[in-house]
Amino acid sequence: MARYSEVQAALRDNQTYVSGRGVGLADFSRETPFRPPSLLLETDPPLHDRTRGLMNRIVTLGALRAVAPRWQAIADAMVEQLLDRGRFDAVSELGTAFPLAVFPDLIGLQDEGREQLIPYAAGVFNAFGPRNALFERSQIAAREASVWVAAACKRENLKPDGWGMQVYAAADRGDCSEEEAERLVRSFLSAGVDTTVNGIGNLLHAFALHPDQWQRLHAQPNLPPRAFEEGLRWIRLAVQTFFRTTSRSVETPEGTIPEGSKVALFLAAANRDPRRWENPERFDIGRRASGHVGFGFGIHQCLGQMVARQEVECLLRAMLPRVSAIRLTGTPERGLNNTLHSLATLPVEFEAVKAEVRQ
Ligand code: OVV
């Protein structure tokens, strides 16, 4: 399904289009999952509602506000440094560097080896697709990273003040088992890094391709929520597709979908469906873009979206007073991934706002 209305309807009807049989191409009722299933992503109610409720009490706006000043200072310093540098690769030096500078601390991960989160997540997202060469290669590439992540999820390796340890505190209160806590922490690490890395890279690319929209954003006194949603709609937000499995046979205008079918939901296509969006290919920060399905829809809608929003907000707040234009200095390269819309490189140069107009 690639039309907005169909994708949204399937996501809403989570009893017919279930997640517990996997949200990749593999049907867990026929094939062994490539790893123990996620207790959030790859579950249905009632288990899903218990784990999601527990995580919702940890992932809060209040907790994010507490770290926002620190994140802003990090973003400011990074952008200042890149302005001095001239040409740089925005994927590695901003899109990757910024999430890695803030997210692992939020979770409370050990200091050593955090860069392993990148190959680990690439492996996870490739595994939602077919068992192709890309999948095989990324599993081999992620072997060491998977060992690191498995250790990082354990209680004894988490710092006392992060979200990871709060999951174990929930286990101590009896909200989940110790084993469930470990797997819920794994969800933070699977879903929380490569998504924002690619989201930020794609957003910077979008503004590099549309200098007029960057100018327009400059002219606004505050970050307009509308501009933000349009960015998320237009960029083909990191996750391109998730699957559901039909728990019964479904009649559609196009024919019958038998029980046990894997249904691919093309989230990025739905965000550009001309039936839903006027001039869908146009990046227009003045558009009413809320309702996009870049973060999904319904009970599984992205748990970490507030984290992603805050990361992007800090970066844009760092860039807007300092960067008058984002100029491509070479041809960006796509990163290949079975699920993520990924950039491997984004060679750019920031043009500095002239000193006299800087506040
Ligand atoms: C949304 C997402 C992507 C990948 C992994 C997970 C979630 C997880 O819960 O493990």
XYZ file of C-alpha atoms and ligand atoms in Angstrom:
369
model
C 0.000 0.000 0.000
C 1.388 3.352 -1.008
C -1.608 5.671 -0.977
C -1.962 7.907 2.034
C -5.529 6.850 2.866
C -4.760 3.127 2.627
C -1.537 3.348 4.612
C -3.248 5.353 7.324
C -6.247 3.004 7.440
C -4.000 -0.051 7.739
C -2.006 1.562 10.543
C -5.247 2.447 12.328
C -6.654 -1.094 12.085
C -3.989 -2.787 14.176
C -6.151 -5.858 14.806
C -6.345 -6.743 11.127
C -2.864 -5.507 10.215
C -0.812 -6.935 13.044
C 2.790 -6.241 14.053
C 3.413 -9.339 16.175
C 4.300 -11.398 13.095
C 7.076 -8.926 12.299
C 7.164 -5.530 10.613
C 9.675 -6.605 7.998
C 9.226 -8.995 5.113
C 9.642 -12.086 7.322
C 6.488 -13.608 8.858
C 7.457 -14.625 12.400
C 4.786 -17.323 12.422
C 6.677 -19.083 9.600
C 10.282 -17.964 10.034
C 12.474 -17.543 13.071
C 12.992 -13.812 13.717
C 16.570 -12.689 13.100
C 16.714 -11.522 16.739
C 14.323 -11.782 19.705
C 11.386 -9.575 18.610
C 11.124 -6.009 19.850
C 8.626 -5.739 22.714
C 7.323 -2.481 21.227
C 7.635 -2.590 17.461
C 6.945 -6.274 16.881
C 4.098 -6.835 19.334
C 0.354 -6.304 19.476
C -1.940 -5.384 22.352
C -2.185 -6.247 25.164
C 1.596 -6.792 25.517
C 2.345 -3.755 23.370
C 0.215 -1.462 25.505
C 1.976 -2.525 28.680
C 5.478 -1.989 27.290
C 4.544 1.201 25.460
C 2.877 2.601 28.578
C 6.012 1.920 30.570
C 8.222 3.603 27.955
C 5.845 6.565 27.579
C 6.440 7.341 31.250
C 10.175 7.567 30.588
C 10.210 9.355 27.229
C 8.649 12.647 28.302
C 8.803 16.284 27.279
C 9.820 17.181 30.817
C 12.839 14.896 30.676
C 13.797 16.335 27.304
C 13.424 19.938 28.446
C 15.887 19.222 31.218
C 18.613 18.356 28.711
C 17.692 20.924 26.038
C 20.132 23.655 27.194
C 23.023 21.210 27.084
C 21.996 19.931 23.662
C 21.737 23.510 22.427
C 25.226 24.345 23.656
C 26.605 21.254 21.888
C 24.786 22.148 18.653
C 25.976 25.770 18.840
C 29.582 24.691 19.297
C 29.384 22.163 16.464
C 27.939 24.653 14.004
C 30.500 27.321 15.003
C 33.288 24.862 14.392
C 31.917 23.782 11.008
C 31.609 27.407 9.909
C 35.318 27.847 10.548
C 36.115 24.635 8.735
C 34.714 25.464 5.300
C 33.869 22.311 3.380
C 32.781 19.274 5.316
C 30.697 16.128 5.073
C 27.378 16.920 6.721
C 26.493 13.237 7.139
C 29.485 12.342 9.295
C 30.278 15.685 10.889
C 26.799 16.888 11.758
C 24.127 14.286 10.957
C 26.052 11.567 12.788
C 28.161 13.619 15.178
C 25.279 15.477 16.803
C 23.004 12.508 17.668
C 26.045 10.602 18.929
C 26.959 13.584 21.108
C 23.560 13.736 22.812
C 21.584 10.482 22.565
C 23.907 7.951 24.259
C 24.136 10.266 27.293
C 20.360 10.510 27.439
C 20.148 6.716 27.648
C 23.124 6.559 30.021
C 25.390 4.362 27.919
C 28.962 3.588 28.815
C 31.468 5.957 27.172
C 33.504 3.437 25.185
C 32.375 2.234 21.762
C 29.328 4.402 21.122
C 30.141 4.599 17.412
C 29.087 0.915 17.270
C 25.478 2.132 17.345
C 25.734 3.099 13.676
C 26.671 -0.282 12.114
C 24.346 -1.973 14.633
C 21.321 0.028 13.496
C 22.188 -0.397 9.810
C 22.033 -4.152 10.430
C 18.680 -3.915 12.228
C 17.064 -1.835 9.485
C 18.448 -4.023 6.702
C 16.856 -7.009 8.441
C 13.330 -5.678 7.826
C 13.912 -6.233 4.116
C 14.636 -9.339 2.065
C 17.525 -11.660 2.901
C 19.589 -10.126 0.110
C 23.317 -9.474 -0.207
C 22.905 -6.141 1.573
C 21.353 -7.922 4.541
C 24.103 -10.559 4.641
C 26.883 -7.991 4.357
C 25.475 -5.723 7.043
C 25.009 -8.629 9.471
C 28.671 -9.494 9.078
C 29.642 -5.835 9.428
C 27.503 -5.512 12.574
C 28.789 -8.596 14.370
C 31.058 -6.757 16.787
C 28.528 -3.949 17.173
C 25.779 -6.415 18.139
C 27.956 -7.829 20.899
C 28.640 -4.292 22.128
C 24.918 -3.394 22.080
C 23.916 -6.584 23.905
C 26.335 -5.653 26.694
C 25.283 -1.987 26.656
C 21.652 -2.964 27.395
C 22.563 -4.688 30.658
C 21.782 -3.065 33.977
C 25.376 -3.184 35.186
C 26.597 -1.230 32.143
C 24.089 1.630 32.360
C 24.760 4.899 34.161
C 22.397 5.637 37.037
C 20.749 8.772 35.623
C 19.756 7.750 32.084
C 16.597 6.444 30.455
C 18.105 2.959 30.265
C 18.308 2.655 34.038
C 14.762 4.017 34.306
C 13.568 0.970 32.377
C 15.224 -1.209 35.027
C 13.571 0.915 37.714
C 10.246 0.012 36.073
C 11.275 -3.644 36.304
C 12.021 -3.161 39.997
C 8.494 -1.811 40.456
C 7.117 -4.931 38.773
C 6.057 -3.234 35.508
C 8.154 -5.660 33.463
C 10.643 -8.463 33.950
C 14.416 -7.990 34.009
C 14.683 -9.723 30.616
C 11.995 -7.441 29.180
C 13.833 -4.397 30.523
C 16.973 -5.461 28.712
C 15.090 -5.793 25.451
C 13.305 -2.460 25.904
C 16.645 -0.713 26.351
C 17.689 -2.418 23.113
C 14.757 -0.651 21.405
C 16.232 2.737 22.338
C 19.491 1.724 20.707
C 17.932 0.123 17.620
C 15.498 2.873 16.789
C 17.064 5.994 18.262
C 20.222 6.681 16.307
C 20.286 5.797 12.616
C 16.810 7.272 12.184
C 17.819 10.721 13.417
C 21.219 10.468 11.697
C 19.487 9.997 8.363
C 16.653 12.379 9.152
C 19.101 15.201 9.874
C 21.180 14.385 6.786
C 18.099 14.377 4.567
C 16.820 17.624 6.068
C 20.134 19.402 5.481
C 20.064 18.052 1.944
C 16.547 19.400 1.487
C 17.618 22.906 2.482
C 20.763 22.693 0.340
C 18.540 21.852 -2.637
C 16.039 24.607 -1.773
C 17.988 27.734 -0.773
C 14.788 29.774 -1.153
C 13.173 27.739 1.650
C 16.207 28.250 3.889
C 15.929 31.999 3.205
C 12.264 31.848 4.073
C 12.996 30.053 7.333
C 15.533 32.791 8.114
C 12.882 35.439 7.771
C 10.744 33.844 10.485
C 11.295 35.005 14.046
C 10.823 31.562 15.568
C 10.915 28.057 14.214
C 7.451 27.697 12.744
C 5.927 24.285 13.516
C 4.592 24.183 9.986
C 8.047 24.376 8.461
C 9.119 21.597 10.712
C 6.334 19.215 9.686
C 6.934 19.977 6.028
C 10.583 19.065 6.453
C 9.542 15.750 7.963
C 7.008 15.089 5.209
C 9.205 16.017 2.283
C 12.502 14.381 3.210
C 11.233 10.796 2.986
C 11.772 10.484 6.702
C 14.281 7.780 7.433
C 11.941 4.743 7.518
C 10.666 4.086 3.974
C 8.536 1.019 4.614
C 7.231 -1.081 7.436
C 5.182 -4.231 6.942
C 2.136 -5.574 8.686
C 0.643 -9.102 8.482
C -3.061 -9.668 7.904
C -4.705 -11.587 10.750
C -7.770 -12.347 8.571
C -8.675 -12.098 4.923
C -9.485 -8.510 3.912
C -11.707 -7.305 1.089
C -10.387 -4.209 -0.673
C -11.636 -2.419 -3.805
C -8.665 -3.977 -5.617
C -9.386 -7.541 -4.466
C -8.983 -9.895 -1.520
C -5.886 -9.935 0.651
C -5.698 -13.447 2.135
C -5.025 -14.059 5.829
C -1.324 -14.224 6.626
C -0.222 -11.827 3.871
C 2.678 -9.511 4.403
C 1.582 -6.008 3.456
C 4.252 -3.388 2.711
C 3.255 0.084 3.832
C 5.162 2.723 1.882
C 5.246 5.539 4.420
C 7.404 7.815 2.297
C 5.144 7.362 -0.725
C 2.051 8.149 1.359
C 3.750 11.406 2.325
C 3.892 12.307 -1.366
C 0.519 10.940 -2.472
C -1.000 13.501 -4.865
C -4.470 12.452 -3.636
C -3.563 13.842 -0.226
C -0.984 16.569 -0.941
C -1.073 19.366 -3.439
C 2.141 19.485 -5.488
C 3.539 16.726 -3.266
C 7.054 16.947 -4.720
C 7.350 20.602 -3.783
C 9.223 21.408 -0.581
C 7.178 24.291 0.788
C 7.714 25.232 4.424
C 4.467 27.196 4.430
C 2.379 24.102 3.698
C 0.080 22.475 6.279
C 2.005 19.214 6.516
C 0.799 17.848 9.835
C -0.768 14.440 9.398
C 2.251 13.085 7.512
C 3.070 9.474 8.355
C 6.849 9.878 8.604
C 6.568 8.817 12.242
C 3.850 6.303 11.453
C 0.324 6.530 12.803
C -1.786 4.872 15.492
C -0.653 2.844 18.483
C 2.860 2.240 17.119
C 3.534 5.852 16.206
C 7.159 6.701 16.915
C 7.944 6.681 20.634
C 11.053 8.786 20.122
C 9.598 11.492 17.929
C 10.000 14.111 20.661
C 13.668 13.204 20.893
C 14.067 13.514 17.132
C 12.216 16.828 17.102
C 14.362 18.237 19.873
C 17.565 17.176 18.116
C 16.487 18.881 14.901
C 15.227 21.933 16.740
C 18.577 22.406 18.511
C 20.452 22.075 15.227
C 18.208 24.535 13.405
C 18.403 27.007 16.284
C 22.183 26.734 16.122
C 22.250 27.176 12.359
C 19.679 29.879 11.693
C 21.512 32.834 13.298
C 24.858 31.724 11.872
C 24.329 30.072 8.491
C 22.888 32.091 5.620
C 23.144 29.294 3.053
C 23.965 25.587 2.867
C 25.862 25.019 -0.356
C 26.494 21.621 -1.927
C 30.170 21.283 -2.823
C 29.878 17.878 -4.482
C 27.391 15.177 -5.347
C 25.806 13.525 -2.309
C 25.925 9.726 -2.263
C 23.049 7.549 -1.221
C 23.603 4.964 1.476
C 22.026 1.645 0.615
C 19.685 0.197 3.203
C 16.717 -2.157 2.859
C 14.523 0.142 4.993
C 16.117 3.514 5.631
C 16.284 6.384 3.186
C 19.914 6.971 3.797
C 22.671 9.325 2.746
C 26.285 8.149 2.820
C 27.832 11.551 2.159
C 26.631 15.133 1.878
C 29.507 17.432 0.919
C 28.570 20.986 1.850
C 29.824 24.344 2.929
C 28.050 26.730 5.295
C 27.965 30.355 4.300
C 28.278 32.546 7.392
C 25.719 35.185 8.243
C 27.575 38.514 8.051
C 28.759 39.684 11.469
C 26.840 42.964 11.420
C 23.474 41.253 10.964
C 24.158 38.657 13.655
C 22.343 39.202 16.906
C 11.060 1.779 15.181
C 12.060 0.715 15.483
C 13.035 0.420 14.567
C 13.955 -0.564 14.854
C 13.893 -1.253 16.054
C 12.922 -0.978 16.977
C 12.005 0.015 16.674
C 12.870 -1.739 18.263
O 11.931 -1.543 19.013
O 13.757 -2.540 18.524
